[in-house]
XYZ file of C-alpha atoms in Angstrom:
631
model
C 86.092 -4.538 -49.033
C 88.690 -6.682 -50.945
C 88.934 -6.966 -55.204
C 87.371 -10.485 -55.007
C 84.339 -9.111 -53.209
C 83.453 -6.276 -55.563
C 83.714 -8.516 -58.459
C 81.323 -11.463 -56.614
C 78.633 -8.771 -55.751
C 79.220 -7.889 -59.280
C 78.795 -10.906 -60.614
C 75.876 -11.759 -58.445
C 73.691 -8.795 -59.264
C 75.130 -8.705 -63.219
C 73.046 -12.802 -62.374
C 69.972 -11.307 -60.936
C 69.674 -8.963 -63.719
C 69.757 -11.334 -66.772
C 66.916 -14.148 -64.837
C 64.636 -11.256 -64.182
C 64.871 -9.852 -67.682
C 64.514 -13.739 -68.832
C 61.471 -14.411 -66.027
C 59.835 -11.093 -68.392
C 60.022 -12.121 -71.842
C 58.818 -15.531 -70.584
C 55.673 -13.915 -68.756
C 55.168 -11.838 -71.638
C 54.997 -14.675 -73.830
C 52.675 -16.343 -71.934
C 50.072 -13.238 -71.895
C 50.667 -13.124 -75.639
C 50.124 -16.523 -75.900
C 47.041 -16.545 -73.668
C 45.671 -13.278 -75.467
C 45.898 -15.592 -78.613
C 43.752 -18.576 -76.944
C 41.187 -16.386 -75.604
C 41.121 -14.761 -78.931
C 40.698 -17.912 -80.969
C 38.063 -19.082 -78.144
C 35.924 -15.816 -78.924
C 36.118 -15.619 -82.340
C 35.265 -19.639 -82.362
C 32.186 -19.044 -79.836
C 31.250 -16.364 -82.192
C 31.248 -18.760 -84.845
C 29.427 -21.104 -83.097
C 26.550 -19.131 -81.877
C 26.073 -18.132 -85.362
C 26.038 -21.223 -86.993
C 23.149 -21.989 -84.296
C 21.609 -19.057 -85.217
C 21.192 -19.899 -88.540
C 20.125 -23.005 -88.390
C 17.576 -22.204 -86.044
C 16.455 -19.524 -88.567
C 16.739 -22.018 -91.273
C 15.143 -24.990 -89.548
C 13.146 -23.974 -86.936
C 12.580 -26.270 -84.490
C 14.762 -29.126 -86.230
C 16.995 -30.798 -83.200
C 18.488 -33.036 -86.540
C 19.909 -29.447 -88.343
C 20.904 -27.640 -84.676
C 22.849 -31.003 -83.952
C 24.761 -31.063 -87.282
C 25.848 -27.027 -86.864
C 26.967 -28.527 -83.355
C 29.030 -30.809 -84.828
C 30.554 -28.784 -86.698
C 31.571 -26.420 -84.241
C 32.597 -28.520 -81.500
C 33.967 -27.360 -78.547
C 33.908 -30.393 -76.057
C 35.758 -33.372 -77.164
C 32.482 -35.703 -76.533
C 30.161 -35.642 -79.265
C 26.762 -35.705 -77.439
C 28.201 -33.008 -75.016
C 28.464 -30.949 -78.042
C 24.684 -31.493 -79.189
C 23.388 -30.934 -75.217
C 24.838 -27.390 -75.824
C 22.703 -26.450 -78.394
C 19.394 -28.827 -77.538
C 15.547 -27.653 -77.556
C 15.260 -26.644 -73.618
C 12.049 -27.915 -72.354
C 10.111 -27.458 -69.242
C 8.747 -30.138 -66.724
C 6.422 -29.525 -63.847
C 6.063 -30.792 -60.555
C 2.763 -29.740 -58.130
C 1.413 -30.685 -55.235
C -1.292 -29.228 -52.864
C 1.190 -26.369 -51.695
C 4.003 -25.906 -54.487
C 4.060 -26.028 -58.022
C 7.942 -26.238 -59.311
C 8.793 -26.035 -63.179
C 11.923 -27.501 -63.793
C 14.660 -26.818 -67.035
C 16.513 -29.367 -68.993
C 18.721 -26.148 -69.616
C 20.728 -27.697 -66.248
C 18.509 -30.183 -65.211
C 16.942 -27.093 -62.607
C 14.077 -24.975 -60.947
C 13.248 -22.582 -63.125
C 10.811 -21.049 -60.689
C 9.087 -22.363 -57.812
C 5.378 -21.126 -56.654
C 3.781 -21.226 -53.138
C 0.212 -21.841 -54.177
C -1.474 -21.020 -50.768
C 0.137 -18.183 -50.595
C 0.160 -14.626 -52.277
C 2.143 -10.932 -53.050
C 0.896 -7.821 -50.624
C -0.705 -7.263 -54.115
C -2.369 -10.761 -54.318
C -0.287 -12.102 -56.793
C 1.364 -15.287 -56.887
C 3.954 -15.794 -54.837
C 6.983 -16.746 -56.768
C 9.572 -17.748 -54.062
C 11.445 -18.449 -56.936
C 10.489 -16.231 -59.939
C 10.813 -17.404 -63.136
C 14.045 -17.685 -64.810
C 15.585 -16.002 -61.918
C 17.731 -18.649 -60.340
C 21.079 -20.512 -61.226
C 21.599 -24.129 -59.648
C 24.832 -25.790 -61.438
C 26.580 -28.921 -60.505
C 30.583 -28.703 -61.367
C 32.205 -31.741 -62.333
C 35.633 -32.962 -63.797
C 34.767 -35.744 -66.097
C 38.130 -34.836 -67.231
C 37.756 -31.006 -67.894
C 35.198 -29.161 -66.167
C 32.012 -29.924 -66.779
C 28.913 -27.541 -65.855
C 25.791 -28.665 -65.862
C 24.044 -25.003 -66.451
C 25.286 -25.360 -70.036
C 23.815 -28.309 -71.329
C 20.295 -29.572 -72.197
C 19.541 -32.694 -70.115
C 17.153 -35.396 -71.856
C 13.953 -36.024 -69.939
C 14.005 -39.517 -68.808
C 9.295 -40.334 -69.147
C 10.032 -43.999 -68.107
C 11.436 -43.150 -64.445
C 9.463 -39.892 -64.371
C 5.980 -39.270 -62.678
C 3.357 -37.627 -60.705
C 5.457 -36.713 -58.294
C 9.160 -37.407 -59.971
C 11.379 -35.841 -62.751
C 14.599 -37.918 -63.815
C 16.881 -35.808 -66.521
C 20.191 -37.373 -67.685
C 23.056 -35.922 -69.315
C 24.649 -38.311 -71.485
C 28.149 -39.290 -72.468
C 29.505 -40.476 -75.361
C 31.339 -43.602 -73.462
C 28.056 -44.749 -71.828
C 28.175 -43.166 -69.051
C 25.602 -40.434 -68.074
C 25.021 -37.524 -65.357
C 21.622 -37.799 -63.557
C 19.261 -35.115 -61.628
C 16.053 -36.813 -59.918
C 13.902 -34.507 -58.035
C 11.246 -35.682 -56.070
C 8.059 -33.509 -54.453
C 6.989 -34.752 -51.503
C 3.226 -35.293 -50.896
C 1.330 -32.246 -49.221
C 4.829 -30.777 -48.238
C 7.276 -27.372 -49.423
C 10.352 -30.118 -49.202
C 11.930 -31.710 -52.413
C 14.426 -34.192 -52.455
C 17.353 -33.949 -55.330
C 19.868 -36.890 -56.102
C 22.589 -35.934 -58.015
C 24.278 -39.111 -59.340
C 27.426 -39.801 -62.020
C 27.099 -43.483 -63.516
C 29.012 -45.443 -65.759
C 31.534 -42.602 -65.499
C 34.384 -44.151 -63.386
C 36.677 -44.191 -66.814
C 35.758 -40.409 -67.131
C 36.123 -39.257 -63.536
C 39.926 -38.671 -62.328
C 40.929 -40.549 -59.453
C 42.632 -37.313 -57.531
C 39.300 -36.135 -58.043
C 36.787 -36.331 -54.899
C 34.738 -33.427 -54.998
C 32.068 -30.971 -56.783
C 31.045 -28.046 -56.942
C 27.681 -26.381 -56.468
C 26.365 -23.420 -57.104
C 23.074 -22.237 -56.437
C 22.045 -18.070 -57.077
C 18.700 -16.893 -56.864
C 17.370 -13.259 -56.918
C 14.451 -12.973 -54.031
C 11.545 -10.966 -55.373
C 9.766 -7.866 -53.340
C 6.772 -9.647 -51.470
C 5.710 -7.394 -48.657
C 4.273 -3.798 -48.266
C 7.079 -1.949 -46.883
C 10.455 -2.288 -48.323
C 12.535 -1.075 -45.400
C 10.925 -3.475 -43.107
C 11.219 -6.054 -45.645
C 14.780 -5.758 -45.942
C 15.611 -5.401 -42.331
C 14.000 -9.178 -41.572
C 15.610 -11.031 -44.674
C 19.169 -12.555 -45.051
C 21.290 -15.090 -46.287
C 21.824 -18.009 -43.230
C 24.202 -20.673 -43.053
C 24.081 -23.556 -40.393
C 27.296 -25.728 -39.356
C 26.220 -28.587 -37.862
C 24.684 -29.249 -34.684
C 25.134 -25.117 -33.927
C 22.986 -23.518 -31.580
C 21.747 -21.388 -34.035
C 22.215 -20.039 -37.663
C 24.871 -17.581 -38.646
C 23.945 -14.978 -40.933
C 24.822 -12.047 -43.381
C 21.973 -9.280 -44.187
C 19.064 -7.458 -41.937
C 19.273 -4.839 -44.098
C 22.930 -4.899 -45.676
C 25.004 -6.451 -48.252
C 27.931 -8.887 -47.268
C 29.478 -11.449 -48.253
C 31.434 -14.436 -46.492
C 33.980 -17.451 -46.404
C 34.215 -20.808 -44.746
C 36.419 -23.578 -45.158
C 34.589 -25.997 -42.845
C 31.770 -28.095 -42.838
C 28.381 -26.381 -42.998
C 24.663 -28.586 -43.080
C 22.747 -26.022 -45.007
C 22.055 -22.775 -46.484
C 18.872 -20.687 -46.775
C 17.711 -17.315 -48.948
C 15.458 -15.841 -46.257
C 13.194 -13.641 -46.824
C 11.391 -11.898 -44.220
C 8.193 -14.736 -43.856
C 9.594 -17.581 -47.167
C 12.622 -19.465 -47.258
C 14.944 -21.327 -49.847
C 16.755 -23.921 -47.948
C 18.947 -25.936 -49.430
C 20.599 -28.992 -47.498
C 23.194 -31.439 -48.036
C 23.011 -34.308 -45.512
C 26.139 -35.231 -46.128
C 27.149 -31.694 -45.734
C 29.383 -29.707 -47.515
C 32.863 -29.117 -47.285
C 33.218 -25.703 -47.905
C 31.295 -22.658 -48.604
C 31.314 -19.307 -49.997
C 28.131 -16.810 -49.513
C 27.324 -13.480 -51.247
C 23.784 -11.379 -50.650
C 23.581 -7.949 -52.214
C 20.210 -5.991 -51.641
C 19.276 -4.068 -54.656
C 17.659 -0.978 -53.684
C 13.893 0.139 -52.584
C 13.042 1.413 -56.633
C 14.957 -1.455 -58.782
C 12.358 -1.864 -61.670
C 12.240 -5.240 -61.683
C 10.467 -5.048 -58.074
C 13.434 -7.592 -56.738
C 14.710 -7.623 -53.102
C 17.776 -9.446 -53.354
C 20.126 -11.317 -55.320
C 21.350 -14.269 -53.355
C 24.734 -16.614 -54.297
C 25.691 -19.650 -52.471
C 29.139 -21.282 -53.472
C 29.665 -25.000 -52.078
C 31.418 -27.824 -52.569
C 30.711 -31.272 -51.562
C 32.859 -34.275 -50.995
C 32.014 -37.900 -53.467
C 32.988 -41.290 -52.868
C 32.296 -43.289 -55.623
C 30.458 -46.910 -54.808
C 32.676 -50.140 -56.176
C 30.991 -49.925 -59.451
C 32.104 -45.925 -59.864
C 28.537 -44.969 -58.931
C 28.644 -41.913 -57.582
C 25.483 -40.860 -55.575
C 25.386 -37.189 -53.803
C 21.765 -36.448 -51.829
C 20.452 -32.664 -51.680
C 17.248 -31.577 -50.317
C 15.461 -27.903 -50.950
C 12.441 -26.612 -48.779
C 10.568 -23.990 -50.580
C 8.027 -22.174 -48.254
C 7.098 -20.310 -45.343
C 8.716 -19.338 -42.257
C 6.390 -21.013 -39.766
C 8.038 -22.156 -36.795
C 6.023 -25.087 -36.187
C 6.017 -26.039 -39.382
C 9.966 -25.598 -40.099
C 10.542 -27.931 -37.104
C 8.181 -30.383 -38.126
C 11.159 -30.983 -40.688
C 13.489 -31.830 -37.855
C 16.610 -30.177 -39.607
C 16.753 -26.745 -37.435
C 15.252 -24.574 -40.050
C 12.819 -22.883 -37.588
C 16.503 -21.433 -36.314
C 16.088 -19.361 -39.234
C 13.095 -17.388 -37.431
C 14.576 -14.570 -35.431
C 13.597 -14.878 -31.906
C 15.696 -13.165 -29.430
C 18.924 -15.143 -27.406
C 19.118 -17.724 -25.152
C 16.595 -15.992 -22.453
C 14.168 -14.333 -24.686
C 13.840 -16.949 -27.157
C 13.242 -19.525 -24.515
C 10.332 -17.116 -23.675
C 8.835 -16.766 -26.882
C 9.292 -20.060 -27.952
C 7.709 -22.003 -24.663
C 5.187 -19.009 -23.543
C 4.398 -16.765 -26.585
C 4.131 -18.950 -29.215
C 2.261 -21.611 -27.473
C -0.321 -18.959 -25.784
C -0.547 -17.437 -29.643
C -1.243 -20.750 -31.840
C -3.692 -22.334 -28.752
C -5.695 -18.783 -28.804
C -5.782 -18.903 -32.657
C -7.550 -22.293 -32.533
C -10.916 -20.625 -31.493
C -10.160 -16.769 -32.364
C -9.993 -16.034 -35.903
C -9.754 -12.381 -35.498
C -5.710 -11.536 -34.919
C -6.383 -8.257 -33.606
C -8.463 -10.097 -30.825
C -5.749 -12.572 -30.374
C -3.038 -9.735 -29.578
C -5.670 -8.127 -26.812
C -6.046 -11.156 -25.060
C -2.432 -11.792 -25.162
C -1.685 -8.224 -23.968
C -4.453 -8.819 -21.112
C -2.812 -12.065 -20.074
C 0.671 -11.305 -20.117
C -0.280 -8.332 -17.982
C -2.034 -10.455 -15.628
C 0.922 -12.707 -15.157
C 3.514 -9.599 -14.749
C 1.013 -7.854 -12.015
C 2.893 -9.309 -9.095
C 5.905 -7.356 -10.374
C 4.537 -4.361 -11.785
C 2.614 -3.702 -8.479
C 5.249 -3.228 -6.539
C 6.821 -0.555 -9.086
C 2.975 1.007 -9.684
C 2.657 1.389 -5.757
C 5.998 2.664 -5.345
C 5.355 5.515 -7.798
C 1.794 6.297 -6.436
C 3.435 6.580 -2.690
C 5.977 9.158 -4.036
C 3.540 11.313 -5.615
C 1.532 11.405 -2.403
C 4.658 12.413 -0.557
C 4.988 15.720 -3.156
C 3.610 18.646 -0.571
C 6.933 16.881 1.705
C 8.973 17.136 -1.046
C 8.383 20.597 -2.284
C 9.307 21.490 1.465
C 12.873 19.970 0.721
C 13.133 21.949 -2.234
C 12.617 24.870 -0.729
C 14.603 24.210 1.917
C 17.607 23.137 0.145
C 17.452 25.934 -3.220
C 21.022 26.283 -3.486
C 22.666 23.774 -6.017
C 25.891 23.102 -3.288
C 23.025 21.808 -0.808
C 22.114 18.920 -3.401
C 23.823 16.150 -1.436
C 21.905 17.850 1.873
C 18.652 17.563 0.060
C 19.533 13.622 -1.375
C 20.085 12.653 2.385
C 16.637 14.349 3.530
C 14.900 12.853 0.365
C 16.069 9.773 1.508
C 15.269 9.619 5.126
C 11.640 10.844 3.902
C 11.035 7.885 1.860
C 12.503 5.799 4.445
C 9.967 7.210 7.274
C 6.895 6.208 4.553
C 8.285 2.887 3.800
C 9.008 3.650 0.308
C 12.269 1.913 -1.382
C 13.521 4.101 -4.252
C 14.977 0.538 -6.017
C 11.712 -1.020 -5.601
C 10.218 0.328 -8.604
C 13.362 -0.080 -10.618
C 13.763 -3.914 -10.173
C 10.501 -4.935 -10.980
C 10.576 -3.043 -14.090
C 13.372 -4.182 -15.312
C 12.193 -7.924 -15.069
C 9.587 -6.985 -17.732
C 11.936 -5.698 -20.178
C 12.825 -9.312 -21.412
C 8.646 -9.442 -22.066
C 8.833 -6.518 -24.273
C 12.084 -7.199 -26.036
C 10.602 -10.771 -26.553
C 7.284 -9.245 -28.379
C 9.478 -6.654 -30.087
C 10.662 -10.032 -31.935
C 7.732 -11.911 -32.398
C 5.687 -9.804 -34.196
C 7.390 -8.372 -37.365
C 8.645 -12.448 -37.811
C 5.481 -14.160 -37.434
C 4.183 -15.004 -40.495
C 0.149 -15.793 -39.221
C -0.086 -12.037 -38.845
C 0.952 -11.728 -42.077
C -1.866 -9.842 -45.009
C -4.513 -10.492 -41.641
C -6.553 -7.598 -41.184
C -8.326 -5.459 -38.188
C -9.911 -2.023 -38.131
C -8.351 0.344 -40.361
C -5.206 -1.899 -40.795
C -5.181 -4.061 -43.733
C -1.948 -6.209 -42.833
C -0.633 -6.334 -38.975
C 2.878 -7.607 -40.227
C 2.976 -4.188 -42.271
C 3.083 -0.272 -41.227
C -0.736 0.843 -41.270
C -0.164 3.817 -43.394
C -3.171 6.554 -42.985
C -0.941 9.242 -44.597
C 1.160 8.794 -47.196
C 3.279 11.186 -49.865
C 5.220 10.685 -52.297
C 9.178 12.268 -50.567
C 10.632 11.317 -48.148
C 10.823 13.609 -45.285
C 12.979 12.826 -41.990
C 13.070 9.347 -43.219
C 9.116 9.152 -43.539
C 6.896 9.044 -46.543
C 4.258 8.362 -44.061
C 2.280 8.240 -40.806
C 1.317 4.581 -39.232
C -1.854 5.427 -37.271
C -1.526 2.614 -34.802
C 2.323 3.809 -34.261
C 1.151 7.451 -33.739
C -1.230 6.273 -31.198
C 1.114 4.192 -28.980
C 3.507 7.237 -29.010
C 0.607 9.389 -27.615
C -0.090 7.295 -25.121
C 3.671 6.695 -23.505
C 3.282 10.377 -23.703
C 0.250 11.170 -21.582
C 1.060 7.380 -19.396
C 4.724 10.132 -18.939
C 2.249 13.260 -18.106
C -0.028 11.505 -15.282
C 3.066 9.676 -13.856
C 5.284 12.830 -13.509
C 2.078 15.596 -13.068
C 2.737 15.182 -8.805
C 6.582 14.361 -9.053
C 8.112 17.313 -7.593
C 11.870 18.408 -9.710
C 12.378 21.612 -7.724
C 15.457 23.328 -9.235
C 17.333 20.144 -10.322
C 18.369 20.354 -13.888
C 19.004 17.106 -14.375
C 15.538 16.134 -13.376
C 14.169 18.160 -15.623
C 15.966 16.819 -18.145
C 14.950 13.217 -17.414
C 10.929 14.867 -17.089
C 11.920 15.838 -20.953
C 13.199 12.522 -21.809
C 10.110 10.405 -20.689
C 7.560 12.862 -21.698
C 8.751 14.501 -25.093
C 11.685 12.333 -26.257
C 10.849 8.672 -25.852
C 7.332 8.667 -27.130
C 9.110 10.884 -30.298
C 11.806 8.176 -30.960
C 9.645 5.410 -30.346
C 7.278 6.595 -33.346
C 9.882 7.036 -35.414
C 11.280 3.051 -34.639
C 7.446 1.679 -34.989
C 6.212 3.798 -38.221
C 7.937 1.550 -40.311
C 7.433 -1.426 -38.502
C 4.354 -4.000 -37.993
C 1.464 -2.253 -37.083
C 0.769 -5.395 -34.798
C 3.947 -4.474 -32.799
C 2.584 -1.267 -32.307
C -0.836 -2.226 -31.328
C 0.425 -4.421 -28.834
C 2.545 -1.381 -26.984
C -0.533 0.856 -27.348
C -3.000 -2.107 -25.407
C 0.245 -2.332 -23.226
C 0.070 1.275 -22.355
C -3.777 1.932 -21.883
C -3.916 -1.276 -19.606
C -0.992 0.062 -17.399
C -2.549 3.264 -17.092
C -5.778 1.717 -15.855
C -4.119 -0.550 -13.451
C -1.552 2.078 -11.976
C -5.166 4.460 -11.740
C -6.572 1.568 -10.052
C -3.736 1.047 -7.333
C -3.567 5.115 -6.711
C -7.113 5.144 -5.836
C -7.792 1.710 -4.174
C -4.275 0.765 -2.724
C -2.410 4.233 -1.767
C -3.748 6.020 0.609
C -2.263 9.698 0.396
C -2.892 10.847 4.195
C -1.624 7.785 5.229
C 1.437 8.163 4.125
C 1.574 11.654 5.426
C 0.571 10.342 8.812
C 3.305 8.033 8.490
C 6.371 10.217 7.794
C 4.583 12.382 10.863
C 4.803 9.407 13.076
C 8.454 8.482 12.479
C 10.040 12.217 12.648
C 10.605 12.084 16.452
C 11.739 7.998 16.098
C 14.904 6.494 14.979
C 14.385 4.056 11.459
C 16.447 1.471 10.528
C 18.180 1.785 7.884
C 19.106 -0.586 5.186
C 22.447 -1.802 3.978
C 21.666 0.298 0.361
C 20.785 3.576 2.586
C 24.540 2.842 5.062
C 26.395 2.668 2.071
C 24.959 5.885 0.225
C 25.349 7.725 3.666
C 28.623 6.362 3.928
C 29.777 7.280 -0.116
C 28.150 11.413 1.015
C 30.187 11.653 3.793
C 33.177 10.418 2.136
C 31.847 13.059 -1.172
C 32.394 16.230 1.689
C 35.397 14.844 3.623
C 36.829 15.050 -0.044
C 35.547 18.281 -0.438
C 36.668 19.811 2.409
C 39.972 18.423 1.747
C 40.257 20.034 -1.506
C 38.821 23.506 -0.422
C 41.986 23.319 1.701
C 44.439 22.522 -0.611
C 42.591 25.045 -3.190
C 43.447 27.830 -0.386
C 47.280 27.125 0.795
C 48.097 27.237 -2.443
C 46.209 30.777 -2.581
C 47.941 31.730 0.781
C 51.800 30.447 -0.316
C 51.158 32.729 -3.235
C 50.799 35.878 -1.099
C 53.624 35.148 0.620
């Protein structure tokens, strides 16, 4: 490297040096300088909220004396901004036969929203919106930001009524921001209309959007917290989706979208808050956090939806943005009645199951409700039917199972024949051609089976999210969308601080359903029969209890019918449909005759004798190696 190179590079980095240490003192100029401004701006909002203190102390309900102190400590640069600040919040209320909403000038709000046919697992009123306990603000630029939670709207009497609230915000160039809320009659829906007029001298014209920002904290309204929890989230629908997505079941999250998305909802596990735009918004940003089984404020979760939708003012500068909230239950008929997709909010299964429970389930459950008004009775006769209509597939599996336990005195001859665990593929083959000489196909009672898995996964869904077996009682069960609790102490132990009778009774009967099936089934030596014998007897009924104890005591009065009825009806086809010494006589018949076999049976022959030819190969191998070494 030449002279003139080391002096460039010199140069160069002697250049670099002396813009970074410039780029610093500048950046630490402007954090002093900020420091300064936020400074001033909290010593000035100090000054301000006492001024308003006094006053308030002074003058007690005097708007004239908190308006002067206002004045006098303004922070906006529009007068009657300044006094909506500091203005007497008062409180409005909407009702009709199912909701009663009280609305805030403080933001032109809810401020808590009732259900009134409707109540807590402790018969209190159902606040789907508890007082206080919600945040909806409307962001505009009219030219600095301008949020509507701060200010005290006027109530507008003239354009209010019965069934309608109007609350302005006014500026001091004419203009004025406008919430109108509107309760539909005999409905949980309200409509909102968020407008800006006489503001198109206020508004920026590089400004075409707003932001909104709606956080509510869901209150505790069911018995059992964990089940509670698991069925409530935070959902978010892009238009004309197949379904909802969704943060929560349990778990806090939070999420991020930049495109367009219809509406948002604050489910809980039977109540809603939806909130849609129509025109939809144009970006969204979604928080849930669950706060804990023992919060003292009894809450469930606390809820934050950040949006943003787009405005086009009219030719006048109008500027007109329509919102709609439902407030209410999670009925599916009733949420599609509204024709918006909000019954997508009810957790049904996928594409198979759901089509099930939505075109079988439900319409066999609300049709038998329209005589029946005894739930418990309803789930019986919706066991016995379903049942009924599954019989042509379960017989097949039932018989299958009663054939094979006739065939156990043949069976224990295999197993005696075949002790040694190297004859196991021997004994398979024999096992085989028995239950191909009585006619028995060991898939047949697989198949059918697994057709009615969809049925139970289907009802597994249903009942914790259907909201009409929700606080109904029968026998010692005082809710069927709760745990039926018979025992219950104060720790937790395993996970449990209690026992759910109707739970503990389904259990004991997939175990003893487990004990007649199996009681014939010969398992000889075979360990890993034995193990599956363990499995279905001990194990499954064990975990099962443990998933249903803290579950709805209707789901688990539904497996328990389940069980007892399939125990009668595989008793029934053992002693009316099987015929033991027929079978016998049949695998008698057929020793000294050739069977066909099936493809299934060609190809398991064919994978055995391809199991020893590999065998034999590798006992081969295993001793030319041993015979090269003595050598």
């Amino acid at each position: 490297m030449d002279k003139n190179s080391i002096i460039g590079f010199v140069l160069i980095a002697l250049i670099m040096m002396g813009f970074f240490a410039y780029q610093s003192r500048v950046y630490n100029r402007q954090l002093e300088y900020q420091a300064q401004l936020d400074s001033i701006a909290a010593v000035e909002q100090h000054r301000q909220d006492s001024i308003r203190a006094a006053y308030l102390a002074e003058h007690p309900g005097d708007t004239v004396a908190v308006h002067a102190a206002a004045a006098s400590a303004a922070v906006y640069s529009d007068s009657l901004l300044n006094a909506a600040v500091v203005a007497d919040e008062n409180f409005y209320k909407l009702e009709n036969e199912k909701l009663e909403v009280v609305f805030t000038t403080r933001g032109a709000q809810p401020y808590s929203v009732r259900v009134k046919d409707r109540y807590n697992y402790d018969k209190s009123d159902l606040y789907i919106i508890p007082e206080g306990k919600s945040q909806l603000g409307m962001v505009v630029y009219a030219p600095t930001a301008v949020d509507t939670r701060k200010f005290n709207f006027q109530y507008v009497p003239e354009e209010s009524g019965d069934s309608t609230i109007v609350m302005r915000l006014p500026f001091s160039g004419g203009g004025y921001i406008e919430q109108k809320y509107t309760l539909r009659p005999d409905s949980y829906s309200i409509d909102d209309t968020f407008s800006l007029v006489g503001m198109a001298g206020v508004l920026p014209r590089n400004v075409n959007t707003i932001d909104v920002d709606f956080d509510a904290v869901i209150p505790r309204m069911e018995k059992g917290y964990k089940n509670e929890s698991q069925y409530s989230r935070l959902n978010y629908y892009f238009p004309d989706d197949k379904k909802p997505a969704n943060i929560g079941n349990g778990r806090s999250g939070e999420k991020r979208f930049d495109n367009k998305i219809e509406w948002f909802a604050f489910q809980q596990q039977f109540f809603s808050a939806i909130m849609r735009a129509p025109e939809n918004f144009s970006y969204g940003e979604f928080s849930l956090k669950f706060l804990g089984k023992d919060n003292p404020s009894n809450d469930l979760m606390a809820c934050k939806a950040a949006m943003r939708s787009d405005i086009s003012p009219a030719p006048d500068g109008t500027v007109t943005v329509p919102f709609e909230f439902y407030f209410g239950p999670n009925s599916y008929r009733g949420l599609k009645s509204y024709g918006h997709s909000y019954e997508k909010v009810i957790p049904l299964g996928g594409s198979v199951i759901g089509v099930f429970t939505k075109y079988v389930i439900i319409p066999l459950f609300d049709w038998l409700s329209r005589f029946i008004s005894n739930f418990g009775i309803i789930i019986l006769l919706m066991t016995v039917f379903i049942k009924i209509v599954v019989l042509p597939f379960a017989y097949k599996s039932y018989s299958s199972s009663a054939k094979m336990q006739a065939l156990k005195p043949e069976l224990d001859k295999l197993n005696a024949k075949y002790p040694k665990q190297e004859d196991a593929m021997k004994k398979q083959q024999a096992t085989m051609d028995l239950y191909r000489k009585a006619g028995i196909s060991p898939m047949g009672g697989c198949l059918p089976m697994l057709l009615q898995m969809p049925i139970l996964w289907a009802m597994f869904r249903f009942f914790p999210a259907s909201i009409e077996l929700r606080q109904q009682r029968f026998l010692w069960a005082e809710d069927l969308s709760a745990y039926d609790d018979v025992i219950h102490w104060g720790t937790s132990i395993l996970g449990m601080d209690h026992i759910s009778l109707f739970a503990l009774l389904m259990a004991l009967s997939m175990f003893f359903y487990s004990k007649i099936t199996m009681q014939n089934q010969a398992t000889g030596d075979d360990p890993n029969a034995k193990m599956m014998r363990a499995m279905s007897l001990y194990m499954m009924p064990i975990m099962m209890f443990f998933i249903c104890n803290n579950l709805s005591s209707g789901l688990s009065y539904y497996y328990l019918l389940s069980n007892l009825i399939t125990m009668v009806e595989t008793w029934v086809i053992k002693k009316w449909f099987v015929h033991p010494e027929e079978i016998l006589a049949k695998v008698k018949a057929a020793d000294n005759k050739p069977v066909p076999k099936s493809k299934w049976q060609q190809r398991l022959e064919e994978a055995q004798k391809m199991q020893r030819e590999y065998e034999k190969q590798q006992a081969k191998g295993g001793s030319s190696s041993k015979g090269g070494k003595k050598r």
